[in-house]
Amino acid sequence: MGAKDVRVKAEELKRFMQAVFVKAGFTPEGAEQQADVLTWANLRGVDSHGVQRISWYLELVDKGQMKPRANIRIEKETPAVLLLDADYAPGPVVTILAMRKAIEKARTVGIGWAVIRNTLHQGAMGYYSLMAAKEGMAGISIVCNPPNTAPYGARAAGVHNSPIAICVPGKRHRPLMLDMATSIAARGKIDVAEDKGIAIPLGWALDKHGKPTTDPKAAAVLLPAGGGKGSGLAMMFECLTSLFVANPLLTPVFQGKPGATIHRQNSVVAAIDISTFTDLAQYQANADAIVDGIKALPTAEGFSEVLVPGEPEDRVYDERAKNGIPLPEGTLLKMRNASARFGVPLPAGL
Amino acid sequence: MGAKDVRVKAEELKRFMQAVFVKAGFTPEGAEQQADVLTWANLRGVDSHGVQRISWYLELVDKGQMKPRANIRIEKETPAVLLLDADYAPGPVVTILAMRKAIEKARTVGIGWAVIRNTLHQGAMGYYSLMAAKEGMAGISIVCNPPNTAPYGARAAGVHNSPIAICVPGKRHRPLMLDMATSIAARGKIDVAEDKGIAIPLGWALDKHGKPTTDPKAAAVLLPAGGGKGSGLAMMFECLTSLFVANPLLTPVFQGKPGATIHRQNSVVAAIDISTFTDLAQYQANADAIVDGIKALPTAEGFSEVLVPGEPEDRVYDERAKNGIPLPEGTLLKMRNASARFGVPLPAGL
């Protein structure tokens, strides 16, 4: 963020977004869920998945691609698994429902595994895995989209940079959270660079001709993390999500089918109940000890501290919860547009 | 392998190992399972997880660290999950059992999730995920060990380079298989370099002082794939395996507990039944289409072909199934020692 970015309190930002989403046709509960997922991302510093998405979400509603009041249906269900058709619901609305049901199942049989067809953008996937951790469970969340990332050895998009988020509870420490894209950098980070008017590092992306680029505007194809490991995980995540709901998102693009690149997602969210297997308090103490042990290791050259996954975001969370969420000019503009359109006042001071 | 490596037919190699393991105290069935997992790895060209391990396995038995006839017990069970105490059984013996049970559960409730405490080395984890794919299911296998890999930002070992193997069925194509370590290179690849007397690439490993090295003998600490992504996954895999069986493998080493670095593994193997969610034949056709689509993408500079995960190994498999498995001198020596010790004749021609 720039030095002169204005800041807004998290609860005010959330209230603003919630009011906008209600005006856009969301149910009050759905608007609250959507706003909460976005605010959580901003609090953690994951601005790519925060309020800057608001104009895109409104556009998706305008185009009829996102249904604020979708007909979410349970298609298949056993004591352990669930298949939900999202009917193009806002991601948080269907995914919170799916994770709640997964948690219920895990409480009964030890695991709940919920696959979702045709949800819209779900925001930061860590949110859902954290829901499980708060209930004394491990949470796993995976999502797929149409391709945006070059498989290892290719120079065109063939997989999505599907993220995976895994979260487990600590005790003294906050839940251990890994929330990672399978590309070197998430698409949202490139969007943020574009909003800020800065270059991206070489190695993040290719342009539409398959040439490496540092221009966020020219970035057309992402590059996988760890070469074939990142794109291999991404390919298998399509198999674990889209193929399980009979709704492939990669192959229609290869085959040039009309509408194949229209945004929509398939996903799996899972909860595994710790108490079914072992003592929860002991588990949490063991998780704390991992954090303590890793942080006490000698640092590599160029590092002053060893940070565990999620720790940088936790620190930003604390700072922003206290001082407010900074809003770059590009993001403010999107909020002003939404405010003007729906007659929803901006948070005080903006 | 060297140009003059002798070759042995897969079934003869398997028969030899099976006979050796029986002499070492395995049950006939356990010896067959152990030999099959090793032979499968050799067939796929994953020599780091093949017959070259035989001397180490025998050493583990001699030391009493591996129990050829362990008292494997089911500690917890629901219709969907299972906790097995392996009692230091040979990895294939307990893991084949665990995956079979996971497959049974998946057939009934859609998913089976089996965690295993204190197994010995399980070999190539893809073997178990493939078991699920052969039954029309997705297979997921994860394993943890004491630390051997530097977390991102550290110069000492703090996580294990825990592999994950995911496998789903195709139809025209063989099962889609990703079997990857979370380090840049698997430890076994460094062992193979040592056997061959060649250097390893810079960036694979650090020496015991935390300095980069190209000497496989000096390699003491592996480096994670994709920086914090690889080591983040590894840390969470410890949380999904070891912590669920109340048997941490990372923290005892941090705390300097006696015996903390002794080899043993915790693991999870899971099966997800495709037919519970959708039509299996359609799933398989969709999986085939992903392979076809990715392979048809334009290649990146320096590549003549786009290969999907598992494809290089499938090709080696075909070649070796036909022409036999090549055995470098270092591996042959290990086989000769086992042959002499137990009076088990080497395969013909060796």
XYZ file of C-alpha atoms in Angstrom:
700
model
C 0.000 0.000 0.000
C 1.098 3.559 -0.512
C 2.160 5.790 2.365
C -0.931 7.961 2.000
C -3.501 5.156 1.816
C -6.553 5.915 3.896
C -7.543 3.301 6.425
C -10.915 1.928 7.364
C -11.958 -0.096 10.387
C -12.667 -3.720 9.519
C -16.205 -3.657 10.893
C -17.027 -0.542 8.881
C -15.620 -2.035 5.717
C -17.639 -5.178 6.300
C -20.829 -3.196 6.991
C -20.341 -1.236 3.771
C -19.841 -4.350 1.641
C -22.731 -6.112 3.294
C -25.064 -3.193 2.484
C -23.841 -3.149 -1.120
C -24.388 -6.891 -1.540
C -27.914 -6.632 -0.111
C -28.670 -3.947 -2.700
C -27.210 -6.241 -5.371
C -29.806 -8.847 -4.450
C -28.036 -11.055 -1.879
C -30.013 -12.330 1.111
C -29.023 -10.511 4.318
C -27.246 -13.653 5.543
C -25.501 -14.204 2.210
C -24.378 -10.577 2.095
C -22.963 -10.914 5.591
C -21.083 -14.083 4.614
C -19.670 -12.586 1.422
C -18.597 -9.417 3.270
C -17.038 -11.405 6.102
C -14.908 -13.540 3.781
C -13.626 -10.451 1.959
C -12.952 -8.490 5.161
C -11.062 -11.454 6.632
C -8.773 -11.496 3.590
C -8.120 -7.753 3.889
C -7.380 -8.097 7.600
C -4.769 -10.745 6.812
C -3.193 -8.562 4.130
C -4.451 -10.759 1.303
C -5.796 -7.680 -0.476
C -6.053 -9.568 -3.743
C -9.023 -11.402 -2.195
C -10.531 -8.486 -0.325
C -12.732 -5.502 -1.097
C -10.897 -4.861 -4.384
C -13.000 -7.738 -5.791
C -16.264 -5.860 -5.166
C -16.609 -4.389 -8.657
C -15.966 -7.778 -10.250
C -18.582 -9.464 -8.064
C -21.143 -6.808 -8.996
C -20.263 -7.281 -12.641
C -20.797 -11.034 -12.307
C -24.257 -10.369 -10.836
C -25.055 -7.854 -13.604
C -24.112 -10.382 -16.272
C -26.250 -13.039 -14.637
C -23.185 -15.207 -14.051
C -23.512 -14.984 -10.274
C -26.932 -15.667 -8.773
C -27.246 -13.823 -5.451
C -30.157 -16.097 -4.519
C -29.214 -19.352 -6.147
C -31.035 -22.640 -5.811
C -28.347 -24.596 -3.960
C -29.169 -28.292 -3.977
C -27.737 -31.360 -2.266
C -27.398 -33.948 -5.026
C -25.666 -36.788 -3.197
C -25.158 -37.484 0.455
C -23.808 -40.222 2.695
C -22.825 -40.036 6.387
C -19.344 -38.931 5.224
C -19.666 -37.153 1.872
C -21.805 -34.582 0.121
C -22.208 -33.241 -3.411
C -23.701 -29.740 -3.680
C -24.800 -28.054 -6.867
C -24.193 -24.362 -6.180
C -26.300 -23.081 -9.084
C -23.790 -20.223 -9.490
C -24.192 -19.000 -5.924
C -21.749 -16.520 -4.403
C -18.806 -18.639 -3.259
C -18.958 -17.874 0.462
C -22.680 -18.664 0.647
C -22.384 -22.191 -0.700
C -18.939 -22.916 0.735
C -19.817 -21.953 4.315
C -22.853 -24.227 3.992
C -20.692 -27.036 2.602
C -18.070 -26.718 5.326
C -20.740 -26.616 8.055
C -22.155 -29.862 6.712
C -18.671 -31.375 6.430
C -18.029 -30.464 10.071
C -21.322 -32.096 11.134
C -20.383 -35.277 9.307
C -16.877 -35.258 10.748
C -18.348 -34.977 14.223
C -20.263 -38.221 13.566
C -17.959 -40.405 11.441
C -14.579 -38.638 11.744
C -14.495 -37.005 8.303
C -16.749 -34.903 6.122
C -15.883 -34.393 2.457
C -18.045 -31.985 0.457
C -17.656 -31.336 -3.265
C -19.270 -28.306 -4.883
C -20.261 -27.791 -8.517
C -20.485 -24.372 -10.153
C -19.835 -21.974 -7.336
C -18.642 -18.470 -8.097
C -15.410 -17.073 -6.637
C -14.972 -18.325 -3.079
C -12.485 -15.719 -1.871
C -9.566 -16.783 0.325
C -9.944 -20.540 0.780
C -8.237 -20.436 4.159
C -11.463 -19.002 5.600
C -13.240 -22.339 5.209
C -10.359 -24.463 6.485
C -10.217 -22.167 9.518
C -13.905 -22.900 10.201
C -12.901 -26.541 10.750
C -9.906 -25.651 12.924
C -12.167 -23.557 15.176
C -14.241 -26.711 15.749
C -11.210 -28.802 16.732
C -10.770 -30.299 13.294
C -8.321 -30.195 10.409
C -9.739 -28.327 7.430
C -8.768 -28.852 3.800
C -10.084 -26.706 0.945
C -9.273 -27.002 -2.752
C -10.690 -25.167 -5.748
C -10.476 -25.326 -9.554
C -11.242 -22.835 -12.320
C -10.740 -22.669 -16.079
C -7.019 -22.767 -17.003
C -4.695 -19.829 -16.317
C -1.360 -21.586 -15.667
C 1.136 -23.295 -17.960
C 1.699 -26.969 -17.149
C 5.396 -27.769 -16.793
C 6.845 -27.979 -20.288
C 4.075 -25.927 -21.965
C 3.865 -22.238 -22.826
C 0.083 -21.894 -22.786
C -2.457 -22.257 -19.991
C -3.518 -25.836 -19.315
C -4.273 -25.990 -15.614
C -5.659 -23.560 -13.078
C -3.326 -22.343 -10.335
C -5.681 -24.128 -7.958
C -5.073 -23.187 -4.357
C -5.121 -25.521 -1.401
C -5.699 -24.340 2.169
C -4.971 -26.600 5.135
C -5.622 -25.459 8.698
C -5.308 -27.187 12.086
C -5.830 -25.858 15.614
C -3.019 -24.767 17.936
C -3.501 -23.684 21.534
C -1.041 -20.938 22.550
C -0.531 -20.284 18.844
C -3.292 -19.407 16.461
C -4.426 -22.117 14.053
C -1.627 -23.278 11.749
C -2.666 -22.174 8.290
C -1.222 -22.903 4.865
C -3.129 -21.196 2.057
C -1.199 -21.423 -1.186
C -1.745 -21.226 -4.905
C -0.036 -23.855 -7.048
C 1.414 -21.102 -9.237
C 4.503 -19.177 -8.161
C 2.285 -16.145 -7.528
C -1.489 -15.941 -7.215
C -3.383 -14.083 -9.947
C -4.656 -11.623 -7.339
C -1.079 -10.528 -6.600
C -0.692 -9.572 -10.245
C -3.993 -7.652 -10.089
C -2.707 -5.785 -7.036
C 0.524 -4.927 -8.893
C -1.596 -3.606 -11.745
C -3.706 -1.529 -9.310
C -0.490 -0.116 -7.865
C 1.145 0.392 -11.248
C 4.254 -1.640 -10.415
C 6.114 -4.408 -12.284
C 5.929 -8.094 -11.369
C 9.078 -10.230 -10.933
C 10.341 -12.192 -13.928
C 9.284 -15.820 -13.626
C 5.749 -15.153 -12.402
C 4.007 -15.082 -15.766
C 4.072 -15.372 -19.559
C 2.365 -13.022 -22.001
C -0.238 -14.235 -24.476
C 2.516 -15.339 -26.872
C 4.107 -17.501 -24.188
C 7.019 -15.115 -23.565
C 8.130 -14.175 -20.028
C 6.890 -10.731 -18.933
C 7.207 -8.301 -16.005
C 4.194 -6.208 -17.054
C 1.165 -7.123 -14.921
C -1.138 -5.904 -17.722
C 0.524 -8.269 -20.219
C 0.567 -11.265 -17.853
C -1.682 -13.828 -19.531
C -0.421 -17.165 -18.257
C 0.873 -17.957 -14.759
C 3.864 -20.219 -14.103
C 3.619 -23.194 -11.727
C 5.410 -23.344 -8.357
C 8.165 -25.951 -8.297
C 7.767 -26.734 -12.009
C 5.953 -30.008 -12.544
C 5.074 -30.250 -8.848
C 2.848 -27.176 -8.881
C 1.197 -27.967 -12.188
C 0.923 -31.646 -11.240
C -0.955 -30.765 -8.057
C -3.173 -28.404 -10.063
C -4.020 -31.137 -12.566
C -4.885 -33.578 -9.796
C -6.968 -30.927 -8.000
C -9.138 -30.684 -11.148
C -9.544 -34.457 -10.873
C -10.508 -34.225 -7.169
C -12.998 -31.399 -7.671
C -14.391 -30.830 -11.186
C -14.329 -34.455 -12.301
C -16.117 -35.573 -9.131
C -18.980 -33.210 -9.955
C -18.967 -34.096 -13.694
C -18.169 -30.519 -14.615
C -14.702 -30.309 -16.219
C -13.243 -26.800 -16.343
C -9.971 -27.453 -18.176
C -10.966 -29.589 -21.145
C -13.830 -27.390 -22.468
C -11.223 -24.667 -22.962
C -8.872 -27.055 -24.802
C -11.786 -28.047 -27.000
C -12.753 -24.424 -27.678
C -16.298 -24.860 -26.371
C -18.371 -21.640 -26.258
C -18.439 -20.103 -22.781
C -15.633 -22.349 -21.599
C -13.650 -19.517 -20.076
C -16.574 -17.977 -18.183
C -15.708 -17.750 -14.499
C -17.020 -20.504 -12.267
C -15.391 -22.886 -9.788
C -15.625 -26.411 -8.498
C -14.318 -27.160 -5.074
C -13.901 -29.577 -2.220
C -13.975 -28.646 1.451
C -13.228 -31.292 4.051
C -13.108 -31.528 7.828
C -11.372 -34.264 9.825
C -12.323 -34.490 13.482
C -9.295 -34.699 15.742
C -11.146 -36.074 18.785
C -12.274 -39.100 16.777
C -8.609 -40.099 16.541
C -6.811 -38.659 19.552
C -6.902 -36.193 22.442
C -7.583 -32.688 21.132
C -5.658 -30.810 23.844
C -2.600 -32.989 23.208
C -2.954 -32.400 19.476
C -3.034 -28.656 19.999
C 0.025 -28.776 22.253
C 1.861 -30.831 19.629
C 0.914 -28.308 16.945
C 2.247 -25.473 19.119
C 5.517 -27.385 19.558
C 5.986 -27.613 15.785
C 5.656 -23.847 15.492
C 8.060 -23.257 18.381
C 10.585 -25.745 17.002
C 10.608 -24.407 13.462
C 10.866 -20.821 14.637
C 13.888 -21.692 16.807
C 15.893 -23.072 13.837
C 18.968 -21.149 12.649
C 18.048 -18.764 9.837
C 19.155 -19.051 6.226
C 21.309 -16.309 4.784
C 19.214 -13.211 4.122
C 16.574 -14.080 6.719
C 16.347 -12.525 10.173
C 13.625 -14.890 11.355
C 11.985 -18.173 10.391
C 8.279 -17.621 9.787
C 5.776 -20.479 9.716
C 2.947 -20.557 7.158
C 0.244 -18.053 8.065
C 2.446 -16.128 10.477
C 3.031 -13.094 8.240
C -0.732 -12.869 7.676
C -1.453 -13.195 11.404
C 0.832 -10.232 12.074
C -0.860 -8.096 9.457
C -4.184 -9.152 10.959
C -3.219 -7.801 14.370
C -1.915 -4.553 12.953
C -4.959 -3.976 10.759
C -7.452 -5.011 13.427
C -5.944 -2.208 15.507
C -5.175 0.462 12.909
C -7.644 -0.316 10.150
C -7.348 -1.658 6.621
C -5.411 0.526 4.161
C -7.147 1.168 0.839
C -5.127 2.038 -2.264
C -6.660 4.556 -4.679
C -7.678 1.874 -7.207
C -9.638 0.013 -4.552
C -11.231 3.208 -3.204
C -12.455 4.006 -6.692
C -14.215 0.643 -6.884
C -15.876 1.323 -3.527
C -16.965 4.828 -4.601
C -18.546 3.402 -7.732
C -20.488 0.836 -5.703
C -21.493 3.512 -3.199
C -22.771 5.840 -5.911
C -24.620 3.122 -7.768
C -26.539 1.772 -4.788
C -26.737 4.856 -2.590
C -24.822 3.087 0.162
C -22.725 5.594 2.118
C -18.985 4.971 2.200
C -17.489 4.192 5.613
C -16.844 7.410 7.599
C -13.679 9.244 6.580
C -13.529 7.905 3.001
C 22.203 -46.386 -15.146
C 25.528 -47.140 -16.764
C 25.814 -48.574 -20.292
C 27.037 -51.929 -19.003
C 24.380 -52.388 -16.291
C 23.060 -55.920 -16.265
C 19.322 -56.311 -16.483
C 16.963 -58.587 -14.637
C 13.370 -59.520 -15.402
C 10.910 -57.910 -13.006
C 9.361 -61.204 -11.910
C 12.812 -62.665 -11.174
C 13.833 -59.623 -9.183
C 10.604 -59.827 -7.225
C 11.033 -63.549 -6.562
C 14.569 -62.951 -5.305
C 13.515 -60.192 -2.912
C 10.535 -62.172 -1.711
C 12.772 -65.120 -0.842
C 15.211 -62.833 0.984
C 12.430 -61.219 3.012
C 11.010 -64.613 3.984
C 14.459 -65.589 5.257
C 14.586 -62.309 7.163
C 11.444 -63.342 9.019
C 8.612 -61.828 6.979
C 5.410 -63.816 6.499
C 5.148 -65.203 2.940
C 2.375 -62.710 2.211
C 4.297 -59.805 3.755
C 7.430 -60.735 1.809
C 5.409 -60.770 -1.402
C 3.932 -57.353 -0.628
C 7.291 -55.815 0.250
C 8.891 -57.284 -2.887
C 6.013 -56.131 -5.090
C 6.184 -52.517 -3.899
C 9.956 -52.409 -4.520
C 9.725 -54.071 -7.928
C 6.969 -51.677 -8.985
C 9.228 -48.719 -8.159
C 12.100 -50.232 -10.158
C 9.798 -50.879 -13.111
C 8.773 -47.225 -13.101
C 12.399 -46.080 -12.962
C 12.098 -44.886 -9.369
C 15.243 -46.811 -8.466
C 15.660 -44.822 -5.268
C 12.668 -46.779 -3.931
C 13.508 -50.133 -5.471
C 15.801 -53.050 -4.741
C 18.653 -50.707 -3.714
C 16.779 -50.372 -0.390
C 17.147 -54.075 0.397
C 20.289 -53.780 2.531
C 18.739 -50.953 4.557
C 15.566 -52.963 5.193
C 17.614 -55.938 6.376
C 19.609 -53.629 8.626
C 16.352 -52.281 10.108
C 15.260 -55.838 10.862
C 18.659 -56.684 12.369
C 18.487 -53.674 14.653
C 14.988 -54.608 15.758
C 13.634 -51.358 14.348
C 11.503 -53.152 11.767
C 9.342 -56.027 12.962
C 8.734 -58.462 10.103
C 5.788 -59.925 12.018
C 4.433 -56.946 13.850
C 1.271 -56.807 15.918
C -0.751 -54.430 13.728
C -3.797 -53.192 15.624
C -6.865 -51.175 14.695
C -7.169 -48.572 17.450
C -10.069 -46.470 16.196
C -12.658 -47.107 13.555
C -15.827 -45.516 12.199
C -17.637 -46.250 8.922
C -15.341 -43.650 7.272
C -12.051 -43.552 9.175
C -9.482 -45.838 10.723
C -6.443 -45.504 12.967
C -3.899 -48.319 12.721
C -0.942 -48.837 15.013
C 1.655 -50.492 12.776
C 3.909 -51.664 15.614
C 6.912 -51.001 13.327
C 5.676 -53.295 10.572
C 7.238 -53.232 7.113
C 5.545 -50.312 5.348
C 3.910 -52.233 2.491
C 2.372 -54.772 4.872
C 0.481 -52.241 6.978
C -0.173 -49.756 4.191
C -1.722 -52.277 1.797
C -3.967 -53.353 4.675
C -4.852 -49.735 5.453
C -5.656 -48.893 1.843
C -7.763 -52.032 1.433
C -9.800 -50.991 4.447
C -10.044 -47.415 3.164
C -11.348 -48.758 -0.158
C -13.967 -50.877 1.653
C -15.150 -47.850 3.604
C -15.212 -45.684 0.494
C -17.376 -48.274 -1.229
C -19.925 -47.884 1.593
C -19.856 -44.186 2.575
C -17.936 -42.567 -0.300
C -14.619 -42.036 1.471
C -12.181 -44.021 3.580
C -9.432 -42.222 5.481
C -6.844 -44.373 7.274
C -4.052 -42.992 9.455
C -1.096 -45.171 10.422
C 1.243 -44.826 13.409
C 4.817 -46.112 13.407
C 5.129 -47.886 10.120
C 8.571 -48.447 8.630
C 9.495 -47.201 5.149
C 6.514 -47.560 2.831
C 8.366 -47.400 -0.480
C 6.882 -45.433 -3.385
C 3.609 -43.991 -2.054
C 2.069 -43.989 -5.515
C 1.628 -47.752 -5.176
C -1.115 -47.311 -2.584
C -2.897 -44.485 -4.399
C -2.873 -46.677 -7.506
C -4.654 -49.421 -5.539
C -7.580 -47.008 -5.145
C -7.536 -45.957 -8.808
C -7.739 -49.610 -9.869
C -10.971 -49.837 -7.858
C -12.526 -46.811 -9.551
C -11.536 -44.411 -6.800
C -9.236 -41.484 -6.230
C -6.321 -42.400 -3.987
C -4.377 -40.021 -1.771
C -1.297 -41.049 0.236
C 0.833 -38.871 2.496
C 3.722 -39.768 4.778
C 5.903 -38.094 7.416
C 9.306 -38.899 8.898
C 11.777 -37.172 11.222
C 13.057 -33.890 9.715
C 15.427 -33.839 6.723
C 14.425 -30.598 4.955
C 14.986 -26.933 5.765
C 11.791 -24.942 6.243
C 11.755 -21.802 4.108
C 13.982 -19.250 5.808
C 15.968 -21.801 7.859
C 19.287 -23.510 7.213
C 18.707 -26.631 9.302
C 16.226 -29.468 8.954
C 12.803 -28.751 10.453
C 10.330 -30.655 8.301
C 10.420 -33.914 6.409
C 10.250 -33.753 2.623
C 6.946 -35.576 2.996
C 5.667 -36.926 -0.286
C 2.087 -36.909 -1.490
C 0.771 -39.293 -4.128
C -2.580 -38.712 -5.819
C -3.955 -41.133 -8.401
C -7.232 -41.300 -10.347
C -8.392 -43.687 -13.062
C -8.326 -42.937 -16.791
C -9.713 -45.208 -19.475
C -7.640 -45.084 -22.680
C -4.838 -43.624 -20.597
C -3.336 -45.316 -17.587
C -4.265 -43.909 -14.171
C -3.193 -40.292 -13.753
C -0.511 -40.335 -11.087
C 1.261 -37.569 -9.227
C 3.841 -38.856 -6.750
C 6.001 -36.014 -5.504
C 8.238 -35.132 -2.604
C 7.840 -31.667 -1.107
C 11.581 -31.105 -1.446
C 13.119 -30.102 -4.764
C 14.614 -33.591 -5.037
C 13.767 -36.747 -3.108
C 16.409 -38.120 -0.736
C 16.505 -41.331 -2.774
C 17.702 -39.392 -5.816
C 20.679 -38.205 -3.812
C 21.364 -41.793 -2.690
C 21.290 -42.898 -6.321
C 23.779 -40.130 -7.235
C 26.026 -41.370 -4.438
C 25.728 -44.961 -5.715
C 26.681 -43.736 -9.187
C 29.432 -41.439 -7.927
C 28.034 -38.319 -9.594
C 27.399 -34.766 -8.325
C 23.949 -33.405 -7.492
C 22.720 -30.056 -8.864
C 23.231 -26.948 -6.748
C 19.997 -26.047 -4.974
C 19.031 -29.586 -3.994
C 20.704 -29.702 -0.592
C 22.734 -28.079 2.167
C 25.633 -29.655 4.057
C 25.578 -30.105 7.825
C 26.737 -26.516 8.307
C 23.818 -25.200 6.253
C 25.943 -24.400 3.186
C 24.842 -25.338 -0.354
C 26.590 -28.460 -1.685
C 26.808 -30.543 -4.862
C 28.399 -33.545 -3.127
C 25.767 -36.236 -2.505
C 27.869 -37.575 0.401
C 27.866 -34.153 2.090
C 24.161 -33.493 1.491
C 22.656 -33.308 4.985
C 19.591 -31.123 4.581
C 17.177 -31.047 1.626
C 15.695 -27.834 0.244
C 11.914 -27.417 -0.185
C 10.193 -27.213 -3.583
C 8.724 -23.796 -4.285
C 10.236 -22.295 -1.105
C 7.618 -21.853 1.587
C 5.059 -23.802 -0.434
C 6.982 -27.075 -0.256
C 7.954 -26.702 3.382
C 4.480 -25.405 4.259
C 2.884 -28.513 2.776
C 5.420 -30.673 4.617
C 4.580 -29.004 7.939
C 0.857 -29.478 7.397
C 1.401 -33.115 6.353
C 2.980 -33.737 9.778
C -0.198 -32.248 11.253
C -2.424 -34.503 9.096
C -0.477 -37.677 9.864
C 1.744 -37.726 12.973
C -0.393 -35.421 15.102
C -3.538 -37.443 14.319
C -1.828 -40.546 15.703
C -0.316 -38.684 18.712
C 3.193 -39.522 17.539
C 5.063 -36.339 16.538
C 8.179 -36.932 14.445
C 9.468 -33.374 14.051
C 9.349 -31.942 17.566
C 11.217 -34.775 19.390
C 14.196 -33.933 17.171
C 13.932 -30.213 17.971
C 13.818 -31.137 21.644
C 16.839 -33.465 21.346
C 14.952 -36.479 22.686
C 16.926 -39.770 22.599
C 16.038 -41.914 19.590
C 14.219 -39.037 17.932
C 15.951 -39.503 14.589
C 15.396 -43.267 14.400
C 13.561 -44.102 11.177
C 9.813 -44.555 11.399
C 6.874 -43.029 9.582
C 3.312 -41.931 10.120
C 0.984 -41.825 7.191
C -2.500 -41.363 5.829
C -3.962 -43.270 2.902
C -7.384 -42.338 1.605
C -9.780 -43.550 -1.065
C -12.697 -41.575 -2.489
C -15.236 -43.578 -4.436
C -16.087 -41.971 -7.764
C -19.364 -43.852 -8.315
C -20.755 -42.439 -5.072
C -20.599 -39.002 -6.701
C -20.881 -39.472 -10.454
C -20.696 -41.884 -13.393
C -17.350 -43.699 -13.372
C -17.071 -44.168 -17.151
C -17.719 -40.468 -17.695
C -15.142 -39.624 -15.048
C -12.562 -41.778 -16.783
C -13.307 -40.187 -20.152
C -12.956 -36.742 -18.586
C -9.615 -37.750 -17.072
C -8.418 -38.961 -20.477
C -9.442 -35.626 -22.005
C -7.291 -33.714 -19.510
C -4.258 -35.769 -20.525
C -4.993 -35.289 -24.226
C -5.563 -31.551 -23.811
C -2.429 -30.867 -21.796
C -0.273 -32.935 -24.142
C -1.568 -30.966 -27.132
C -0.456 -27.602 -25.698
C 2.417 -25.736 -27.401
C 5.721 -26.590 -25.744
C 7.882 -24.218 -23.725
C 11.339 -23.398 -24.981
C 13.687 -26.339 -24.443
C 10.885 -28.920 -24.418
C 10.000 -31.193 -27.325
C 6.875 -32.560 -25.680
C 4.535 -31.809 -22.771
C 4.522 -34.737 -20.360
C 1.795 -35.185 -17.741
C 2.643 -36.382 -14.220
C 3.453 -40.093 -14.222
C 4.006 -40.273 -17.956
C 7.810 -40.516 -17.856
C 7.494 -43.329 -15.311
C 4.888 -45.141 -17.426
C 7.286 -45.116 -20.361
C 10.124 -46.507 -18.312
C 7.698 -49.133 -17.012
C 6.936 -50.351 -20.529
C 10.577 -50.454 -21.511
C 11.673 -52.277 -18.365
C 8.746 -54.691 -18.397
C 10.016 -55.712 -21.822
C 13.799 -55.499 -21.436
C 14.291 -55.985 -17.731
C 15.383 -53.725 -14.868
C 18.968 -52.406 -15.091
C 21.044 -52.826 -11.955
C 24.003 -50.524 -11.252
C 27.043 -52.069 -9.582
C 26.241 -50.554 -6.151
C 22.805 -52.140 -6.188
C 24.130 -55.488 -7.410
C 26.561 -55.534 -4.511
C 23.671 -55.123 -2.050
C 21.863 -58.025 -3.717
C 24.977 -60.239 -3.626
C 25.379 -59.569 0.088
C 21.770 -60.535 0.771
C 22.145 -63.621 -1.436
C 25.284 -64.778 0.377
C 23.848 -64.114 3.824
C 20.624 -66.048 3.329
C 21.691 -68.594 0.719
C 19.086 -67.259 -1.705
C 20.344 -67.640 -5.281
C 20.625 -64.449 -7.322
C 18.334 -64.190 -10.341
C 19.774 -66.058 -13.339
C 22.483 -64.159 -15.196
C 23.598 -62.006 -12.256
